[in-house]
mmCIF file of C-alpha atoms in Angstrom:
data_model
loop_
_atom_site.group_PDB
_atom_site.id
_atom_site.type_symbol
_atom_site.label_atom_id
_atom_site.label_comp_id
_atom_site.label_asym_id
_atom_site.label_seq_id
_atom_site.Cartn_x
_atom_site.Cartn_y
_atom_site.Cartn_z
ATOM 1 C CA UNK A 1 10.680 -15.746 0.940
ATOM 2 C CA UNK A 2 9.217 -14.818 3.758
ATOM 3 C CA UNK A 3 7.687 -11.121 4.114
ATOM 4 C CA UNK A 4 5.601 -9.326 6.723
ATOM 5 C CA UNK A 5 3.203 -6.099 5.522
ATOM 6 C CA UNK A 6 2.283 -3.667 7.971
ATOM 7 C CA UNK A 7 -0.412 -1.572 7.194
ATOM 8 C CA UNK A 8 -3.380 0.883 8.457
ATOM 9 C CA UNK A 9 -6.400 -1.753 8.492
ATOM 10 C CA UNK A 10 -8.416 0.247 10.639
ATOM 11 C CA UNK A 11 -12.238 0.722 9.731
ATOM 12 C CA UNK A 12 -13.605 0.734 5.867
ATOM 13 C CA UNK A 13 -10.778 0.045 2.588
ATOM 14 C CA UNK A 14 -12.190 3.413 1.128
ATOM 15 C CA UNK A 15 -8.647 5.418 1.498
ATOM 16 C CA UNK A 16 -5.973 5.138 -0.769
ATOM 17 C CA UNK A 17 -2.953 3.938 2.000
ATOM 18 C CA UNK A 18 -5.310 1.331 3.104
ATOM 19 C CA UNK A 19 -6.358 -0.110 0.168
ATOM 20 C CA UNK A 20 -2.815 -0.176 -1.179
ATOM 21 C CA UNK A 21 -1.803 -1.776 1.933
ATOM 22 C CA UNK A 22 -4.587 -4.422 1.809
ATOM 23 C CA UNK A 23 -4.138 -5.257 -2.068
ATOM 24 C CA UNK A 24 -0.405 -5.395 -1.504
ATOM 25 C CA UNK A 25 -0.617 -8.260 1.299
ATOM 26 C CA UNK A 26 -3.538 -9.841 -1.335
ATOM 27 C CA UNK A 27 -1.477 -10.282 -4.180
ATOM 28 C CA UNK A 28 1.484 -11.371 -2.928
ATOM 29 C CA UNK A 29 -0.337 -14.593 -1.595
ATOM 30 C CA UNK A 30 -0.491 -15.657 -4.651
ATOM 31 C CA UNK A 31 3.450 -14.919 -5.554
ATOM 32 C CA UNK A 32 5.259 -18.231 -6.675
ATOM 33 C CA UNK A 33 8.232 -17.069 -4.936
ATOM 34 C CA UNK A 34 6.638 -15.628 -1.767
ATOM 35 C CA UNK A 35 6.628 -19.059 0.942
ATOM 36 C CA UNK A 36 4.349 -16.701 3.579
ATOM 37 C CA UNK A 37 2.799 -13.484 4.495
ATOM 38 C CA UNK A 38 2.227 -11.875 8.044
ATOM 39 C CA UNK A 39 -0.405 -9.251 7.581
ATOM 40 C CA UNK A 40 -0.386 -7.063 10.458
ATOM 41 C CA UNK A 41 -2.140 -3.846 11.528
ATOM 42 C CA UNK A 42 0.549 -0.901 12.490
ATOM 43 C CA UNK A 43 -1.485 0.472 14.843
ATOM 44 C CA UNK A 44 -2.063 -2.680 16.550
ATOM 45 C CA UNK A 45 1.656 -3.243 17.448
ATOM 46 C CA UNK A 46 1.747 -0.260 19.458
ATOM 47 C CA UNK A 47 -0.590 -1.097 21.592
ATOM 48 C CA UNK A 48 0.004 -5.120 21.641
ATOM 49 C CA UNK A 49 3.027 -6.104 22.587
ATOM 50 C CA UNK A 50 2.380 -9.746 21.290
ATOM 51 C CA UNK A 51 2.242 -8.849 17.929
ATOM 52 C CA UNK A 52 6.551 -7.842 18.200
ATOM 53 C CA UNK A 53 7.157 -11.381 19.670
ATOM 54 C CA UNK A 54 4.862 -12.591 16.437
ATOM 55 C CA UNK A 55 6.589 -10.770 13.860
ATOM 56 C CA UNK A 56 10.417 -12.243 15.383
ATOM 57 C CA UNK A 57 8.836 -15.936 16.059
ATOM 58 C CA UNK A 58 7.593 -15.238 12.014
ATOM 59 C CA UNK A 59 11.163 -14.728 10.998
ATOM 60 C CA UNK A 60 10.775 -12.214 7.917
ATOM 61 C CA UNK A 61 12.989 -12.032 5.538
ATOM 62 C CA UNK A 62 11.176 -8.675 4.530
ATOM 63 C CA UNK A 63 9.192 -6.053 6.102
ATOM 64 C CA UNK A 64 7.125 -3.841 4.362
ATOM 65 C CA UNK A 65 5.865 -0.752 5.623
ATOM 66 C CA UNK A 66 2.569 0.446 3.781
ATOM 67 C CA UNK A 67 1.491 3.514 5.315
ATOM 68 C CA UNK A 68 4.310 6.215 4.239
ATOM 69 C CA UNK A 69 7.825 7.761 5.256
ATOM 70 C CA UNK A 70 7.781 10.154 8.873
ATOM 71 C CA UNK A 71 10.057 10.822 11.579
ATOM 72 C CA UNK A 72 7.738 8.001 13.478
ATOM 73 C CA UNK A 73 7.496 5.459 11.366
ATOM 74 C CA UNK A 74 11.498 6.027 10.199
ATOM 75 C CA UNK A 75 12.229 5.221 13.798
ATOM 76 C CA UNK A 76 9.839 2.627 14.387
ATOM 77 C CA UNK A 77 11.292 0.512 11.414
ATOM 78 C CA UNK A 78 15.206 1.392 12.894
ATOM 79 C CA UNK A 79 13.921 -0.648 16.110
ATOM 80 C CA UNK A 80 12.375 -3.358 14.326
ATOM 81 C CA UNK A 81 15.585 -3.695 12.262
ATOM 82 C CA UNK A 82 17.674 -4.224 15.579
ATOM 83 C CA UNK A 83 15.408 -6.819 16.962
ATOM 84 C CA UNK A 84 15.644 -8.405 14.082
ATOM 85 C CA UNK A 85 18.944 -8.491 12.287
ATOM 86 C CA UNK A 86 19.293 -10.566 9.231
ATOM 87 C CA UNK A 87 15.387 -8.617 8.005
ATOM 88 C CA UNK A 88 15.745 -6.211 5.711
ATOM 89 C CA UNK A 89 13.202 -3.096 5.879
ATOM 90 C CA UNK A 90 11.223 -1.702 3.186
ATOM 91 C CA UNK A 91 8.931 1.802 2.974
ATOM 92 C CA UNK A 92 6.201 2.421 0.700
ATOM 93 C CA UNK A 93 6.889 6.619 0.054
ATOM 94 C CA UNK A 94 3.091 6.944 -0.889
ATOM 95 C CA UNK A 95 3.178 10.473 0.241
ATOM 96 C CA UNK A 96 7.105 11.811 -0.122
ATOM 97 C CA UNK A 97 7.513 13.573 2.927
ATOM 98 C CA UNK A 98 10.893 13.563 3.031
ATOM 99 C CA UNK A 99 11.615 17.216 4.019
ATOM 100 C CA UNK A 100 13.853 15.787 7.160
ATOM 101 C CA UNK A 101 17.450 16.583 8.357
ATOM 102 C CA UNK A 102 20.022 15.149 5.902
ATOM 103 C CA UNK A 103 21.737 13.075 8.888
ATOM 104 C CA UNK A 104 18.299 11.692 10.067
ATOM 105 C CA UNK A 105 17.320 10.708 6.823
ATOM 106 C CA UNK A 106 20.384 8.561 6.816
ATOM 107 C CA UNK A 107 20.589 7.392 10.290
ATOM 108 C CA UNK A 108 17.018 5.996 10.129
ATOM 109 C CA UNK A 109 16.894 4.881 6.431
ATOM 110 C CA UNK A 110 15.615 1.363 5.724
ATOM 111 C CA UNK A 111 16.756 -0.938 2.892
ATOM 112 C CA UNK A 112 15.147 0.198 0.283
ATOM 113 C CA UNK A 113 12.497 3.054 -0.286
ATOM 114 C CA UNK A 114 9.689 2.557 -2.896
ATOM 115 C CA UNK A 115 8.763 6.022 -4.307
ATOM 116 C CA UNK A 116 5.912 7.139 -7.131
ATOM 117 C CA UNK A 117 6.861 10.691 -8.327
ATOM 118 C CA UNK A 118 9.571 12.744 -9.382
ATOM 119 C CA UNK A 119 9.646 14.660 -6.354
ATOM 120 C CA UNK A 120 11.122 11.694 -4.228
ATOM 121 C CA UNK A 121 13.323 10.693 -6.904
ATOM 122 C CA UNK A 122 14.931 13.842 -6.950
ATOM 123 C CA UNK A 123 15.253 14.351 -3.116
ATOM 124 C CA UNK A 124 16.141 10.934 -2.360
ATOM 125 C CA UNK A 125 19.207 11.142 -5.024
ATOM 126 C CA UNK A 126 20.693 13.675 -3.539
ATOM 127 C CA UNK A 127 20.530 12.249 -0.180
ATOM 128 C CA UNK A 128 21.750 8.747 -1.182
ATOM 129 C CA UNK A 129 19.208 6.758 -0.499
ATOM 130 C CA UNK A 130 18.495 3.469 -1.615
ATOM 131 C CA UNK A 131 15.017 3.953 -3.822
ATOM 132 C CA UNK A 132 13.547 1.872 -6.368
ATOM 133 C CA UNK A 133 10.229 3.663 -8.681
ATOM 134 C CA UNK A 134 7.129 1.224 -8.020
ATOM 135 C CA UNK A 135 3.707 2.484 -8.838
ATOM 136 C CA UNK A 136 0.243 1.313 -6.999
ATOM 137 C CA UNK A 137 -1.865 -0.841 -9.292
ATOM 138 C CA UNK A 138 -5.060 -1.477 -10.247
ATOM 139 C CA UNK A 139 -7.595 -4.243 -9.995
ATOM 140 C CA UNK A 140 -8.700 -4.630 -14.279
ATOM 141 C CA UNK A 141 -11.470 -7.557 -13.679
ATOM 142 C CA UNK A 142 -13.114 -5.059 -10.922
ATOM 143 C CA UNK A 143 -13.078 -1.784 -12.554
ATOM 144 C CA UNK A 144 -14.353 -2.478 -15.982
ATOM 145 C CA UNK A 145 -16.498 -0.325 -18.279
ATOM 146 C CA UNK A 146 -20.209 -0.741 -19.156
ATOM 147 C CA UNK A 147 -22.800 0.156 -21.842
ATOM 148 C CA UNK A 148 -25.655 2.928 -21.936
ATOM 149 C CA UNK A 149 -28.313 0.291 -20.359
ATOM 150 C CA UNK A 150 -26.084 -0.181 -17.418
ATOM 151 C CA UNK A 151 -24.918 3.195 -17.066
ATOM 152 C CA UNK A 152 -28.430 4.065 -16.609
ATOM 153 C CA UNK A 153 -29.670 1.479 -14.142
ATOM 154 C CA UNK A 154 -26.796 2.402 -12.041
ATOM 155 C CA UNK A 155 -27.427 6.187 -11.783
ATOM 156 C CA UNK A 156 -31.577 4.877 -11.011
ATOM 157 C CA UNK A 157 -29.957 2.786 -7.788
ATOM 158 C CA UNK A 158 -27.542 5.437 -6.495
ATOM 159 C CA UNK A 159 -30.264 8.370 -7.217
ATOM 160 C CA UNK A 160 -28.198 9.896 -9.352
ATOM 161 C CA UNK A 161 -29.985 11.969 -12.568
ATOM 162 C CA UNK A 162 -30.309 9.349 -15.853
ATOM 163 C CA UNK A 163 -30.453 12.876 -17.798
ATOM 164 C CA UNK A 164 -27.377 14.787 -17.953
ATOM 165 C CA UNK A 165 -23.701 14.117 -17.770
ATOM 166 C CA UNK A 166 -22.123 13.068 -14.563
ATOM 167 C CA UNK A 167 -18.574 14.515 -13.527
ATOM 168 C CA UNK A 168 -17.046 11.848 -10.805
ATOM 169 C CA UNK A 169 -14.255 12.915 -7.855
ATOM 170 C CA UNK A 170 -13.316 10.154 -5.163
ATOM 171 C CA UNK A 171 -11.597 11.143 -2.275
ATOM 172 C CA UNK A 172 -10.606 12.743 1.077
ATOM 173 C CA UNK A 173 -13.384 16.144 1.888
ATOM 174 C CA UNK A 174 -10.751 18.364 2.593
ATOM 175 C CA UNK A 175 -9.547 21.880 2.055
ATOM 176 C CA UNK A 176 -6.222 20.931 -0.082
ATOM 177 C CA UNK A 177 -7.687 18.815 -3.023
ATOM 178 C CA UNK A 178 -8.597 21.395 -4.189
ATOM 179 C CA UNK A 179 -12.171 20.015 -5.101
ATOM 180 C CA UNK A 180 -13.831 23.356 -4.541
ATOM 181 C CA UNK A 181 -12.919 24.626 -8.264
ATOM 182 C CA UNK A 182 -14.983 21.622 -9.690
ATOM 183 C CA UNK A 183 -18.261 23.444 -9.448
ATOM 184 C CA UNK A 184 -17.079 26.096 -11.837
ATOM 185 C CA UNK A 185 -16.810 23.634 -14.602
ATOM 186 C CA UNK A 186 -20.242 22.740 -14.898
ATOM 187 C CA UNK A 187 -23.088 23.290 -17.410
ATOM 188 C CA UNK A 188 -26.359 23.610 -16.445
ATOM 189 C CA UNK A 189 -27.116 20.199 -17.151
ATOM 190 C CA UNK A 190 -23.980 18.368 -15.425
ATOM 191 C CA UNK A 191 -23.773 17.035 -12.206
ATOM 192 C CA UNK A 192 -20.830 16.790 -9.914
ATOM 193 C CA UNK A 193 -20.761 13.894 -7.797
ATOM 194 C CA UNK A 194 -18.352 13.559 -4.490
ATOM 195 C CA UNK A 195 -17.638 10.667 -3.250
ATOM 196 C CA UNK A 196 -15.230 10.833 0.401
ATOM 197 C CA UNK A 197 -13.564 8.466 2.440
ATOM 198 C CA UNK A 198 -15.510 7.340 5.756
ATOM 199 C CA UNK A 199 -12.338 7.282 7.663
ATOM 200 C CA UNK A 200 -10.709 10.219 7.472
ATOM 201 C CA UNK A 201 -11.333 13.835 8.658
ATOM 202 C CA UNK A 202 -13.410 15.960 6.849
ATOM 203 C CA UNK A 203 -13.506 19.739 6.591
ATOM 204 C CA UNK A 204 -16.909 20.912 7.238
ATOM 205 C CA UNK A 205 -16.134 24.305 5.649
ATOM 206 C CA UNK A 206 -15.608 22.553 2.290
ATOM 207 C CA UNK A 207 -19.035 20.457 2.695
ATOM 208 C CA UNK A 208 -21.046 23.528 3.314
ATOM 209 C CA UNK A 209 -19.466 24.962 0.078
ATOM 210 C CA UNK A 210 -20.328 22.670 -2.218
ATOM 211 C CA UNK A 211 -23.690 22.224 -0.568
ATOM 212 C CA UNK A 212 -24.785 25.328 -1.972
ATOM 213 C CA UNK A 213 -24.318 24.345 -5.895
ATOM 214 C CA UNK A 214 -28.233 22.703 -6.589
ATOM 215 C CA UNK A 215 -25.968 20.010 -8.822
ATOM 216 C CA UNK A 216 -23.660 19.429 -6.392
ATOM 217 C CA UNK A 217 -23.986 15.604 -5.178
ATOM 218 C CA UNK A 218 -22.110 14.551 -1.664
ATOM 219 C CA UNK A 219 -21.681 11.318 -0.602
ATOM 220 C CA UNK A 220 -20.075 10.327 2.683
ATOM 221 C CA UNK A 221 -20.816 6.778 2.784
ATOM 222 C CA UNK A 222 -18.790 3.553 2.228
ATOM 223 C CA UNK A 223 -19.425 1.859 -1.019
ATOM 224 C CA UNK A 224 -18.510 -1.851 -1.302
ATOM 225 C CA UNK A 225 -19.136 -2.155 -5.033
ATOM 226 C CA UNK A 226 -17.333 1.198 -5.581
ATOM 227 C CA UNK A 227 -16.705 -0.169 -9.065
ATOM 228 C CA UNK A 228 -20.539 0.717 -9.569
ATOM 229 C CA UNK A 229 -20.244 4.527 -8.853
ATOM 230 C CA UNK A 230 -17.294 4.912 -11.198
ATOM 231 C CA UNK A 231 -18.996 3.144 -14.072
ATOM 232 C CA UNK A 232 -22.188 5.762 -13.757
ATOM 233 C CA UNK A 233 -20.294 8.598 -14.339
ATOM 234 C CA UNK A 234 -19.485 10.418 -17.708
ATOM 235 C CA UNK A 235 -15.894 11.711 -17.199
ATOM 236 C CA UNK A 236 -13.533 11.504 -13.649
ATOM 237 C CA UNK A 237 -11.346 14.545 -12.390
ATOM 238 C CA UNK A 238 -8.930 14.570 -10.374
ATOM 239 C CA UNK A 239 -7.808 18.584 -9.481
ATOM 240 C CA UNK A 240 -5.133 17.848 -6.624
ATOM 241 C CA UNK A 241 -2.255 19.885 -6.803
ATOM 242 C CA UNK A 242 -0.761 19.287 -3.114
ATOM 243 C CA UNK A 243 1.849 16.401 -2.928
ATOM 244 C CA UNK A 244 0.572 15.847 0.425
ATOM 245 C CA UNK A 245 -2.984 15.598 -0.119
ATOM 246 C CA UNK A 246 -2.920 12.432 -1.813
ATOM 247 C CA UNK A 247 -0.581 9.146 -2.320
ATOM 248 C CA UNK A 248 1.424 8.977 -4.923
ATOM 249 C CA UNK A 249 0.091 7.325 -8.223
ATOM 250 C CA UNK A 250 -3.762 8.093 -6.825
ATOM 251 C CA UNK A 251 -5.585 4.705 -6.928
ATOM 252 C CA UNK A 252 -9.359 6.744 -7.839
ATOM 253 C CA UNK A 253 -7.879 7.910 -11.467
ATOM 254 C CA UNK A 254 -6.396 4.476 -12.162
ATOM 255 C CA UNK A 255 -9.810 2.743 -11.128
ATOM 256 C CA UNK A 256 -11.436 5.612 -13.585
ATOM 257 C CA UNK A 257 -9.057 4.854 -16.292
ATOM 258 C CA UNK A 258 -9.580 0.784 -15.899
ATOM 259 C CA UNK A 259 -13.410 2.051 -15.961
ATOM 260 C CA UNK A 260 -12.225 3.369 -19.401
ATOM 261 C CA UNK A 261 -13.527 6.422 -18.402
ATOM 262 C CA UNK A 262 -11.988 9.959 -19.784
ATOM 263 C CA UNK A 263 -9.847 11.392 -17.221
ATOM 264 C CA UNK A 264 -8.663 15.082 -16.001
ATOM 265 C CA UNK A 265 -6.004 15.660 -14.144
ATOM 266 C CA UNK A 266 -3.436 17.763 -12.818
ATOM 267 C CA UNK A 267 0.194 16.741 -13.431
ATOM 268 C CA UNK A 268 -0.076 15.131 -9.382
ATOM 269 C CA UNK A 269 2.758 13.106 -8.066
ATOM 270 C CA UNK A 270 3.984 9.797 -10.678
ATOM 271 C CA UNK A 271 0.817 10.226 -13.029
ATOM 272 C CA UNK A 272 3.093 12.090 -15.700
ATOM 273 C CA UNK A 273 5.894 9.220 -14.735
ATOM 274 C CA UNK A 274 3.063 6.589 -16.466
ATOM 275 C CA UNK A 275 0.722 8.340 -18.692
ATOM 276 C CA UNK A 276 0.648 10.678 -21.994
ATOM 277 C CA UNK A 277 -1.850 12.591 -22.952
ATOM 278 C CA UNK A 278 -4.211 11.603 -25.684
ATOM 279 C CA UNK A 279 -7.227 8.873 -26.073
ATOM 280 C CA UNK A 280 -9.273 10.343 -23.085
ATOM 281 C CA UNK A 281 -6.464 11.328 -21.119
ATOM 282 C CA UNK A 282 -5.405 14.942 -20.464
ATOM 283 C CA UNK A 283 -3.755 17.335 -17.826
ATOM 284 C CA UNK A 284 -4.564 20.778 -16.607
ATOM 285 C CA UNK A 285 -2.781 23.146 -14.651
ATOM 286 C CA UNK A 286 -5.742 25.953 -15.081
ATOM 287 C CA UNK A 287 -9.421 25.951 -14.656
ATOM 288 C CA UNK A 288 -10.036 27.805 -18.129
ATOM 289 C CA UNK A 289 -7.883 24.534 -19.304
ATOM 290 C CA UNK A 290 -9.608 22.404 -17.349
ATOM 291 C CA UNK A 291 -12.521 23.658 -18.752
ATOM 292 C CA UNK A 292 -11.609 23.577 -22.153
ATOM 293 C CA UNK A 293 -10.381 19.647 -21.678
ATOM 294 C CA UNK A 294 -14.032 19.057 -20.374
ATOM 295 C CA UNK A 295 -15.523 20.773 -23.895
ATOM 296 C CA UNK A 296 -12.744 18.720 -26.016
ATOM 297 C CA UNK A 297 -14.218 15.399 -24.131
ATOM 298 C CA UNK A 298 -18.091 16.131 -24.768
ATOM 299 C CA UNK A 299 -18.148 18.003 -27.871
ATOM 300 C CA UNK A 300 -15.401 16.612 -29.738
ATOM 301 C CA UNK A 301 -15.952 12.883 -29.342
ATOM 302 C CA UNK A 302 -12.765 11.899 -28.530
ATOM 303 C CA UNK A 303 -11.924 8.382 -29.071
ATOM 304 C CA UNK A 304 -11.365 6.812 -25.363
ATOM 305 C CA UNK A 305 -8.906 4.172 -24.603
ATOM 306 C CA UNK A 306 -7.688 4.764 -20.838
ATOM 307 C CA UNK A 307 -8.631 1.255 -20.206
ATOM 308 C CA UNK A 308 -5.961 -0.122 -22.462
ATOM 309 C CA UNK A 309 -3.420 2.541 -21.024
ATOM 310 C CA UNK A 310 -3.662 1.274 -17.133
ATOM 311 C CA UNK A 311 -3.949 -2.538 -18.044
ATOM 312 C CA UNK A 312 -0.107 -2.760 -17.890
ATOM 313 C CA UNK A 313 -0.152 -1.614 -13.808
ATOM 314 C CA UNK A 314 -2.672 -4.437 -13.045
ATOM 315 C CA UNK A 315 -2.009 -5.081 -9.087
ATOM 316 C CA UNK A 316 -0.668 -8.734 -10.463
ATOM 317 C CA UNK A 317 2.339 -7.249 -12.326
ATOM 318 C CA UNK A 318 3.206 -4.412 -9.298
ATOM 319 C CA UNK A 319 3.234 -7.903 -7.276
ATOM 320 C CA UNK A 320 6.127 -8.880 -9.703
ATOM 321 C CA UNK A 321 8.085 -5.976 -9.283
ATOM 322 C CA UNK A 322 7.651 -6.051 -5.882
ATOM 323 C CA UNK A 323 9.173 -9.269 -5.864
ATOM 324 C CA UNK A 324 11.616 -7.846 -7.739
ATOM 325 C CA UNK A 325 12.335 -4.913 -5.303
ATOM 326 C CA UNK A 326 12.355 -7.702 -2.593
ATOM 327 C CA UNK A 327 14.880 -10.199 -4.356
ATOM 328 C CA UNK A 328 16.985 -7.203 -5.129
ATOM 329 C CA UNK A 329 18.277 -6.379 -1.086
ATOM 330 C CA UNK A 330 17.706 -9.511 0.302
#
């Protein structure tokens, strides 16, 4: 089987789409059943005409399309389909905006759809569309959890206070994350640390928010052992309520949980699809519950296990299913 991945490969893998583009074409190299991979930036092929003749000289049997369902990219998959007949077409639904016309939904459709919360399952059923439920994964030999001694060191490299617990975020710096609430859960001891993507835009508005909180920590700044930041902190949150404000299964609480650190989070997108609460793990919808979860964690000594309930979405099984998906149109 032959299969060609387009995906946003522009600048640093510190944003979701990218680094489930990038892990996707990784994996999948080392697929029994997978004879090649073409790896190609999308935003290369609009301005390279070279790359088209490459991808119909490369003969796919699949093409995947990483970065998300839109008017644009619907149509841009509908041409590559008619240059290249016998390929089937696949979308990666990270972020389900599917809130399109009924008829262009199924004019432009590819093959197959792979979708992450309930959301997209519901609106895709009742358009018709061909949809199978994948989830991202995560990498369980990167993201694995440390003792006190190591905790500590890391917070001494990364200037972050040895005294004191440390409440974790990763993600975009914008308005609709929802990540202003988070100082409102702190102690007096706690810090908050932010940690945003380098490649997408930031709202200023937000930054000079949280700027004002004395044990607020921001960092804008690309982190190549990333692994390191989440294995400093005390607990991970994740407040975003927005569908469109972050892919689907969010790769930062799955890196937390392989961290086997206690998570908080809303009920976003396919997290409720995969997870129960219980062993570290809880929901909010409020910030007097979110609150409350953060007292339950601390005071209560909860006995943590999040590590053992991500191991089963390791990025080498989501390469099986995704096999799987593949096999099952071709």
């Amino acid at each position: 089987m032959r299969v060609c991945i387009l995906a946003d490969k522009w600048g640093n893998l510190d944003e979701g789409m990218k680094k489930v583009g990038s892990k996707i074409a990784e994996i999948l190299k080392t697929v029994k059943e997978i004879d090649d991979i073409l790896y190609l930036d999308v935003h290369s092929l609009v301005t390279n005409p070279f790359l088209w003749r490459r991808i119909k000289q490369f003969e796919p049997d699949i093409i995947h399309f990483i970065p998300g369902v839109s008017v644009k990219s619907l149509s841009f998959m509908k041409l590559l389909k008619l240059r290249l007949r016998s390929t089937k077409s696949i979308i990666s639904a990270l972020i389900p905006r599917l809130d399109y016309p009924k008829i262009l939904i199924r004019f432009l459709k590819p093959d197959l759809l792979i979708v992450q919360s309930e959301y997209a399952i519901r609106k895709l059923s009742a358009l018709g569309v061909n949809f199978v439920i994948i989830p991202n994964g995560v990498d369980i030999d990167k993201f694995k959890p440390v003792d006190t001694d190591m905790r500590i060191s890391l917070r001494e490299k990364y200037g972050i206070p040895t005294v004191g617990r440390v409440i974790l975020h990763v993600g975009h710096l914008k308005e609709g994350r929802n990540i202003h609430v988070l100082p409102y859960i702190l102690s007096e001891d706690d810090v908050l640390l932010i940690v945003g993507s380098t490649t997408t835009k930031v709202s200023k508005k937000l930054i000079e928010n949280l700027s004002k909180y004395r044990n607020v920590i921001i960092r804008r700044e690309y982190f190549k052992n990333i692994e390191e930041i989440y294995a400093l902190a005390d607990v991970y949150v994740f407040p975003v309520k927005n569908e469109r404000n972050s892919i689907g299964v969010p790769l930062s609480v799955l890196e937390a949980m392989s961290t086997n650190l206690p998570v908080i989070t809303t009920r976003f997108g396919g997290l409720p699809l995969l997870f129960r609460e219980g062993n570290g793990y809880y929901y909010f919808d409020t910030l007097r519950e979110l609150k409350e979860k953060i007292q339950l964690i601390f005071y209560d000594s909860c006995r943590v296990k999040t590590r053992d309930m991500v191991a089963k979405y390791s990025w080498n099984r989501i390469g099986q299913l995704l096999v799987g998906a593949y096999k099952s149109i071709l």
